[in-house]
XYZ file of C-alpha atoms in Angstrom:
322
model
C -2.438 -23.384 32.253
C -6.025 -24.169 31.316
C -6.125 -22.157 28.092
C -3.686 -23.134 25.338
C -1.294 -20.603 23.873
C -1.671 -20.807 20.043
C 1.828 -20.646 18.332
C 2.713 -19.882 14.823
C 6.017 -20.791 13.165
C 7.644 -18.807 10.294
C 10.225 -20.756 8.404
C 10.063 -24.491 8.270
C 13.659 -25.760 8.272
C 15.313 -28.380 10.373
C 15.020 -26.464 13.695
C 11.245 -25.712 13.038
C 10.561 -29.496 12.808
C 12.239 -30.051 16.292
C 10.366 -27.043 17.816
C 7.006 -28.205 16.391
C 7.662 -31.777 17.685
C 8.010 -30.269 21.121
C 4.890 -28.005 20.955
C 2.981 -31.369 20.674
C 4.446 -32.329 24.039
C 3.627 -29.079 25.728
C 0.210 -29.287 27.501
C -0.156 -25.559 27.440
C 0.593 -25.063 23.681
C -1.064 -25.483 20.345
C 0.498 -25.162 16.943
C -1.950 -22.842 15.389
C -0.292 -21.972 12.072
C 2.835 -22.449 9.969
C 4.261 -20.497 7.089
C 6.770 -21.223 4.287
C 7.439 -19.442 0.918
C 6.143 -22.772 -0.367
C 2.506 -23.565 0.291
C 3.174 -27.249 -0.480
C 5.893 -27.348 2.123
C 3.668 -25.570 4.618
C 0.787 -27.903 4.032
C 3.135 -30.984 4.531
C 4.428 -29.521 7.747
C 0.795 -28.818 8.990
C -0.051 -32.454 8.525
C 2.972 -33.693 10.225
C 2.539 -31.644 13.357
C -1.276 -31.256 13.564
C -1.378 -27.462 12.869
C -4.507 -25.623 12.213
C -3.495 -23.622 9.335
C -0.763 -23.438 6.547
C 0.334 -20.444 4.631
C 2.464 -19.812 1.584
C 3.669 -16.443 2.771
C 4.937 -15.181 6.107
C 2.591 -11.976 5.965
C -0.458 -14.179 5.808
C 0.471 -16.001 9.040
C 1.072 -12.610 10.887
C -2.406 -11.585 9.839
C -3.898 -14.756 11.458
C -5.835 -13.426 14.453
C -5.760 -16.740 16.232
C -1.938 -16.808 16.465
C -0.733 -15.592 19.978
C 2.986 -16.133 19.633
C 5.240 -16.239 16.569
C 8.447 -18.416 16.495
C 10.877 -17.031 14.052
C 12.899 -19.794 12.676
C 14.200 -18.123 9.545
C 17.865 -17.610 8.616
C 19.788 -15.173 10.809
C 19.573 -12.369 8.364
C 15.675 -12.360 8.493
C 15.332 -12.335 12.128
C 15.087 -8.652 12.738
C 12.775 -7.906 9.791
C 10.242 -10.569 10.654
C 10.421 -10.105 14.447
C 9.630 -6.498 13.811
C 6.726 -7.286 11.328
C 5.300 -9.852 13.834
C 5.388 -7.077 16.646
C 3.661 -4.638 14.343
C 0.917 -7.165 13.917
C 0.639 -7.334 17.595
C 2.168 -10.822 18.123
C 4.292 -12.029 20.889
C 7.690 -13.144 19.605
C 10.145 -15.879 20.228
C 12.942 -15.234 17.817
C 15.643 -17.914 17.307
C 19.130 -16.720 18.106
C 20.606 -14.469 17.532
C 17.725 -12.092 17.729
C 19.626 -9.431 15.646
C 22.833 -9.201 13.843
C 23.937 -6.212 15.809
C 23.128 -4.737 19.207
C 21.105 -1.931 17.474
C 18.652 -4.499 15.963
C 18.223 -6.133 19.304
C 17.611 -2.927 21.114
C 15.140 -1.750 18.634
C 13.104 -4.910 18.816
C 13.059 -4.847 22.494
C 11.944 -1.072 22.520
C 9.224 -1.877 19.925
C 7.974 -4.731 22.147
C 7.809 -2.579 25.280
C 6.121 0.337 23.449
C 3.314 -2.144 22.362
C 3.303 -4.017 25.675
C 4.161 -7.236 23.919
C 6.404 -10.145 24.960
C 9.724 -10.764 23.135
C 12.516 -13.186 23.846
C 15.634 -14.561 22.105
C 15.371 -18.227 21.531
C 18.276 -19.366 23.703
C 16.939 -22.761 24.676
C 19.953 -23.595 26.588
C 18.915 -21.400 29.489
C 15.667 -23.610 30.062
C 17.487 -27.032 29.705
C 17.081 -28.638 33.339
C 20.824 -29.331 33.378
C 21.626 -25.727 32.733
C 19.384 -24.830 35.656
C 21.355 -27.209 37.775
C 24.700 -25.744 36.595
C 23.564 -22.228 37.555
C 22.519 -23.590 40.951
C 26.008 -25.052 41.522
C 27.626 -21.864 40.443
C 25.387 -19.729 42.706
C 26.167 -21.934 45.700
C 29.916 -21.318 45.053
C 30.825 -25.082 45.440
C 33.924 -24.540 43.232
C 34.853 -21.252 44.903
C 35.833 -18.295 42.763
C 36.197 -19.120 38.955
C 39.531 -19.023 37.694
C 39.091 -20.188 34.081
C 36.390 -21.456 31.696
C 36.819 -23.408 28.456
C 34.068 -24.160 26.034
C 33.995 -25.199 22.339
C 31.466 -25.943 19.682
C 32.664 -27.237 16.392
C 31.277 -29.482 13.581
C 32.168 -29.978 9.981
C 29.201 -29.347 7.588
C 29.433 -29.756 3.777
C 30.749 -26.493 2.341
C 27.701 -25.064 0.403
C 28.460 -21.388 -0.298
C 24.654 -20.625 -0.716
C 23.735 -22.254 2.645
C 22.631 -20.224 5.649
C 25.964 -21.420 7.334
C 28.278 -20.000 4.611
C 26.333 -17.237 2.904
C 27.276 -13.717 4.258
C 24.055 -12.327 3.078
C 22.228 -14.868 5.284
C 24.205 -13.936 8.521
C 26.507 -17.014 8.109
C 29.750 -17.911 10.001
C 30.534 -20.103 12.977
C 30.580 -17.142 15.493
C 26.820 -16.427 15.161
C 25.773 -20.067 14.597
C 27.583 -22.015 17.241
C 30.245 -19.518 18.811
C 27.026 -17.951 20.269
C 26.674 -20.676 22.806
C 30.273 -20.672 24.458
C 29.964 -16.891 24.558
C 26.456 -17.192 26.339
C 27.878 -19.667 28.821
C 30.718 -17.271 29.588
C 28.135 -14.505 30.120
C 26.091 -16.741 32.399
C 28.909 -17.798 34.436
C 31.015 -14.542 34.704
C 29.222 -11.535 33.217
C 30.833 -9.111 30.892
C 34.556 -9.405 30.251
C 36.970 -6.487 30.479
C 39.064 -7.469 27.555
C 38.487 -9.567 24.384
C 40.908 -10.859 21.839
C 39.726 -13.002 19.122
C 41.034 -14.501 15.851
C 39.390 -16.308 12.930
C 39.873 -18.363 9.761
C 37.716 -17.616 6.879
C 35.871 -19.676 4.247
C 36.098 -18.873 0.554
C 32.613 -17.406 0.800
C 33.998 -14.769 3.224
C 32.442 -15.914 6.630
C 34.367 -17.015 9.715
C 34.825 -20.728 9.589
C 36.862 -21.049 12.722
C 36.942 -18.551 15.609
C 39.109 -18.497 18.869
C 38.118 -16.011 21.637
C 40.149 -15.028 24.701
C 38.231 -13.177 27.391
C 39.739 -11.494 30.421
C 37.637 -10.321 33.463
C 38.146 -7.710 35.988
C 38.556 -10.245 38.916
C 41.298 -11.998 36.731
C 39.307 -14.860 35.446
C 40.255 -16.069 32.002
C 38.119 -17.754 29.386
C 39.085 -19.705 26.161
C 36.150 -20.135 23.649
C 36.200 -21.802 20.267
C 33.591 -22.110 17.429
C 34.230 -24.117 14.020
C 32.814 -25.327 10.792
C 36.274 -26.782 10.013
C 36.672 -29.299 12.693
C 34.639 -31.542 14.956
C 35.253 -30.684 18.764
C 34.187 -32.236 21.849
C 31.521 -29.520 22.425
C 32.099 -29.492 26.162
C 32.556 -26.986 28.756
C 34.827 -26.882 31.749
C 34.712 -24.475 34.620
C 37.721 -24.288 37.081
C 37.538 -22.572 40.402
C 39.407 -22.233 43.597
C 37.709 -25.287 45.179
C 37.057 -27.569 42.325
C 35.629 -27.790 38.860
C 32.611 -28.522 36.854
C 32.470 -30.384 33.449
C 29.370 -29.826 31.325
C 29.215 -32.863 29.051
C 28.726 -32.902 25.323
C 26.712 -31.199 24.057
C 26.983 -28.565 26.727
C 24.501 -26.312 25.192
C 21.699 -28.790 25.882
C 23.416 -31.173 28.332
C 22.074 -34.143 30.179
C 25.130 -34.741 32.367
C 27.293 -32.558 34.710
C 30.192 -33.665 36.728
C 31.323 -31.640 39.817
C 34.937 -32.501 41.159
C 36.048 -30.828 44.229
C 39.694 -30.315 45.478
C 39.127 -32.589 48.417
C 38.458 -35.640 46.174
C 34.815 -35.608 46.238
C 33.088 -36.157 43.015
C 29.362 -36.066 42.079
C 27.682 -36.704 38.754
C 24.312 -35.251 37.863
C 22.221 -36.795 35.181
C 19.225 -34.817 34.199
C 17.300 -35.511 31.240
C 15.430 -33.013 29.112
C 11.953 -33.592 27.555
C 11.488 -34.056 23.943
C 14.150 -32.382 21.746
C 14.888 -30.165 24.583
C 12.687 -27.078 23.358
C 9.680 -28.098 25.535
C 11.025 -26.218 28.496
C 11.633 -23.026 26.499
C 8.075 -23.283 24.923
C 6.357 -23.742 28.415
C 8.376 -20.869 29.916
C 7.278 -18.477 27.159
C 3.721 -19.840 27.048
C 3.361 -19.173 30.758
C 4.919 -15.740 30.352
C 2.430 -14.836 27.689
C -0.547 -16.147 29.885
C 0.804 -14.074 32.794
C 0.864 -10.905 30.614
C 4.671 -10.493 31.015
C 6.698 -8.726 28.263
C 9.967 -10.450 29.005
C 11.185 -13.631 30.732
C 12.813 -13.439 34.256
C 15.700 -15.869 33.447
C 16.465 -14.589 30.141
C 15.552 -10.915 30.284
C 16.017 -8.295 27.585
C 19.195 -7.011 29.239
C 20.896 -10.363 28.834
C 20.153 -10.591 25.202
C 21.431 -7.070 24.628
C 24.621 -7.782 26.581
C 25.139 -10.984 24.508
C 24.634 -8.967 21.227
C 27.206 -6.429 22.408
C 29.726 -9.227 23.172
C 29.182 -10.740 19.745
C 29.768 -7.221 18.283
C 33.048 -6.938 20.111
C 34.246 -10.208 18.855
C 33.157 -9.487 15.323
C 35.096 -6.350 15.417
C 38.256 -8.187 16.744
C 38.198 -10.904 14.091
C 37.410 -8.356 11.243
C 40.433 -6.068 12.037
């Protein structure tokens, strides 16, 4: 890319710092503007990451005509509102996962983007990590045969702060949407949509799920066990077992740098594939290229896949709320 794509960031929390760090490492991207409800915070962020402009309101950034793509890094509950506002200001959008808190929000955003001929994508950085690309290649080559089972977990133990985005229901809190998202996405990538879902949860005092177990059954008989937690630290690995062998995606499986292939005949191969920066570079470059090419969606993470994932999350949510 000869011309640089100009990015704006809404919301300047922890993930925004990692993302901005990686924009600096992407040759085709430039951090044009950042916005926070605190102008002082935005000014500090601007200085740290060489942004052109800082704003003390999200609306001001959306009015900046120099911004090409807006990265939505706000709490879950704000994703739909500000993704929609960005589209209405004719900005391309990369919205941090989940794009919406239900399938209707995701579908509405995608329809709005298509109507305006604008790019929109859910920020599932996992899909662009080089080791994930290798995993998808191994599965496509059917080296482990037909998949019999898949197991994946993501659990960590944060401090219990009821007003935080992790535990506040009003902010879209809960382990399922924050980290259970990743095991479920891996299952979707490997096996598609399940025929049956059973799910169970424990709840925090604030009312959000703090530990979730998911059991999925597929039409071909494959079985999947998934887990998310704010109560326990888990290995955060994925294991895929097939008729000819298995694949271990090492910790942390949602942005891995190591994969082990073990075949039934005793052969074993390890793949160590590093990602650049914090791992967001690959996603940033894919989206920037899509924007330069005038595309409205990404070919490896199309609208259809985000909608399917939103529907799966809704099915799990319905199960644990019954």
